[in-house]
Amino acid sequence: MLEATTPCKHPKALEALSRSSSRCYLLPFPGKRIMTGNQGSLRDMDEDFRDSLRDYVTALVGSAGRHAWRDRHGALLTGTQLAARIEKFSALMKKHCFGFSSPAQMAITFHNQRALDRASAEHADFLREKDGDSRNMFTCLKVRPGKMAKLFAERRGQVLWRCRTDMREPAPETEAQLTELEAEWTREAE
């Protein structure tokens, strides 16, 4: 279907699927009894499906050692850590409807998202610090509201500039995210 479209909307995906190293495992239809029943037991499955499922699970379990997940520093991840990362990834995918055409585009998007997350954390730390400073009456009286607003705006600009420079290949959607983030920070600062 990708080859039939002119021009191809996802050339990198087509290239990846065309490689000889790409593999898929398609299971046969499980059978009418399992599809219409409500139990989902093994005896309701067609025999060829059961055999294919057994082969698939055996191959999957046999290759588990080759697919141990590591973080970017090379340390092995526990099941809990991996589950947390998958949940975070899932939440991110639900929040932003990304259309990835290649693994490289996916990596860039997630790198940019991490840059946005770091910027948000840095800004939140700054606000907590200033909020703590404002709890002391004498410290509050030393800073005029206009000066505080200017300080917040300068800091916001610094954090956004750093975030922009950390991003790889900023796209229109990342600029929209930065604009939205800046508006949110302005509301928080006020």
Tab-separated table of C-alpha atoms in Angstrom, residues 22-109:
chain	number	residue	atom	x	y	z
A	22	SER	CA	12.442	-7.066	8.856
A	23	ARG	CA	10.345	-9.892	10.255
A	24	CYS	CA	6.715	-10.323	11.164
A	25	TYR	CA	4.849	-13.154	12.809
A	26	LEU	CA	1.265	-13.412	11.669
A	27	LEU	CA	-0.997	-15.867	13.447
A	28	PRO	CA	-3.854	-17.621	11.648
A	29	PHE	CA	-7.477	-16.907	12.488
A	30	PRO	CA	-8.204	-18.278	15.996
A	31	GLY	CA	-11.508	-19.827	14.969
A	32	LYS	CA	-15.204	-19.036	15.164
A	33	ARG	CA	-15.748	-20.668	18.568
A	34	ILE	CA	-13.248	-18.444	20.343
A	35	MET	CA	-14.476	-15.323	18.553
A	36	THR	CA	-18.130	-15.902	19.463
A	37	GLY	CA	-17.666	-17.489	22.879
A	38	ASN	CA	-17.061	-15.653	26.097
A	39	GLN	CA	-14.685	-18.078	27.831
A	40	GLY	CA	-11.624	-17.849	25.584
A	41	SER	CA	-10.359	-21.294	26.533
A	42	LEU	CA	-7.754	-23.300	24.616
A	43	ARG	CA	-10.285	-25.903	23.507
A	44	ASP	CA	-12.243	-23.170	21.688
A	45	MET	CA	-9.212	-22.344	19.495
A	46	ASP	CA	-8.620	-23.949	16.131
A	47	GLU	CA	-5.773	-26.462	16.218
A	48	ASP	CA	-3.608	-24.611	13.698
A	49	PHE	CA	-3.947	-21.431	15.773
A	50	ARG	CA	-2.951	-23.283	18.974
A	51	ASP	CA	0.101	-24.760	17.226
A	52	SER	CA	1.135	-21.380	15.817
A	53	LEU	CA	0.574	-19.694	19.172
A	54	ARG	CA	2.706	-22.321	20.951
A	55	ASP	CA	5.498	-21.842	18.368
A	56	TYR	CA	5.293	-18.061	18.734
A	57	VAL	CA	5.393	-18.095	22.537
A	58	THR	CA	8.266	-20.609	22.519
A	59	ALA	CA	10.260	-18.425	20.112
A	60	LEU	CA	9.436	-15.300	22.109
A	61	VAL	CA	10.475	-16.789	25.452
A	62	GLY	CA	13.589	-18.315	23.886
A	63	SER	CA	14.738	-14.934	22.605
A	64	ALA	CA	14.007	-13.006	25.814
A	65	GLY	CA	17.693	-12.881	26.806
A	66	ARG	CA	18.558	-11.002	23.631
A	67	HIS	CA	15.963	-8.355	24.337
A	68	ALA	CA	16.933	-7.230	27.828
A	69	TRP	CA	16.160	-3.553	28.166
A	70	ARG	CA	18.834	-1.127	29.237
A	71	ASP	CA	18.754	2.558	29.940
A	72	ARG	CA	20.854	5.003	27.956
A	73	HIS	CA	23.767	4.481	30.392
A	74	GLY	CA	23.807	0.707	29.783
A	75	ALA	CA	22.325	-0.353	33.140
A	76	LEU	CA	19.708	-3.103	33.063
A	77	LEU	CA	16.151	-1.975	33.723
A	78	THR	CA	13.894	-3.791	36.157
A	79	GLY	CA	10.395	-4.767	35.116
A	80	THR	CA	8.967	-1.949	37.247
A	81	GLN	CA	11.261	0.626	35.630
A	82	LEU	CA	10.408	-0.626	32.153
A	83	ALA	CA	6.675	-0.542	32.953
A	84	ALA	CA	7.016	3.044	34.220
A	85	ARG	CA	8.780	4.062	31.011
A	86	ILE	CA	6.122	2.378	28.885
A	87	GLU	CA	3.372	4.167	30.854
A	88	LYS	CA	5.158	7.501	30.406
A	89	PHE	CA	5.586	6.803	26.696
A	90	SER	CA	1.917	5.826	26.383
A	91	ALA	CA	0.784	8.989	28.166
A	92	LEU	CA	2.983	11.072	25.893
A	93	MET	CA	1.578	9.381	22.800
A	94	LYS	CA	-1.993	10.008	24.011
A	95	LYS	CA	-1.229	13.648	24.805
A	96	HIS	CA	0.389	14.401	21.440
A	97	CYS	CA	-0.815	12.625	18.326
A	98	PHE	CA	2.537	12.074	16.656
A	99	GLY	CA	2.795	10.673	13.152
A	100	PHE	CA	6.243	9.152	12.926
A	101	SER	CA	7.575	8.285	9.510
A	102	SER	CA	10.891	6.947	10.795
A	103	PRO	CA	12.699	5.875	13.951
A	104	ALA	CA	14.945	8.940	13.551
A	105	GLN	CA	11.933	11.256	13.620
A	106	MET	CA	10.657	9.431	16.713
A	107	ALA	CA	14.025	9.848	18.461
A	108	ILE	CA	14.119	13.571	17.634
A	109	THR	CA	10.564	14.064	18.905
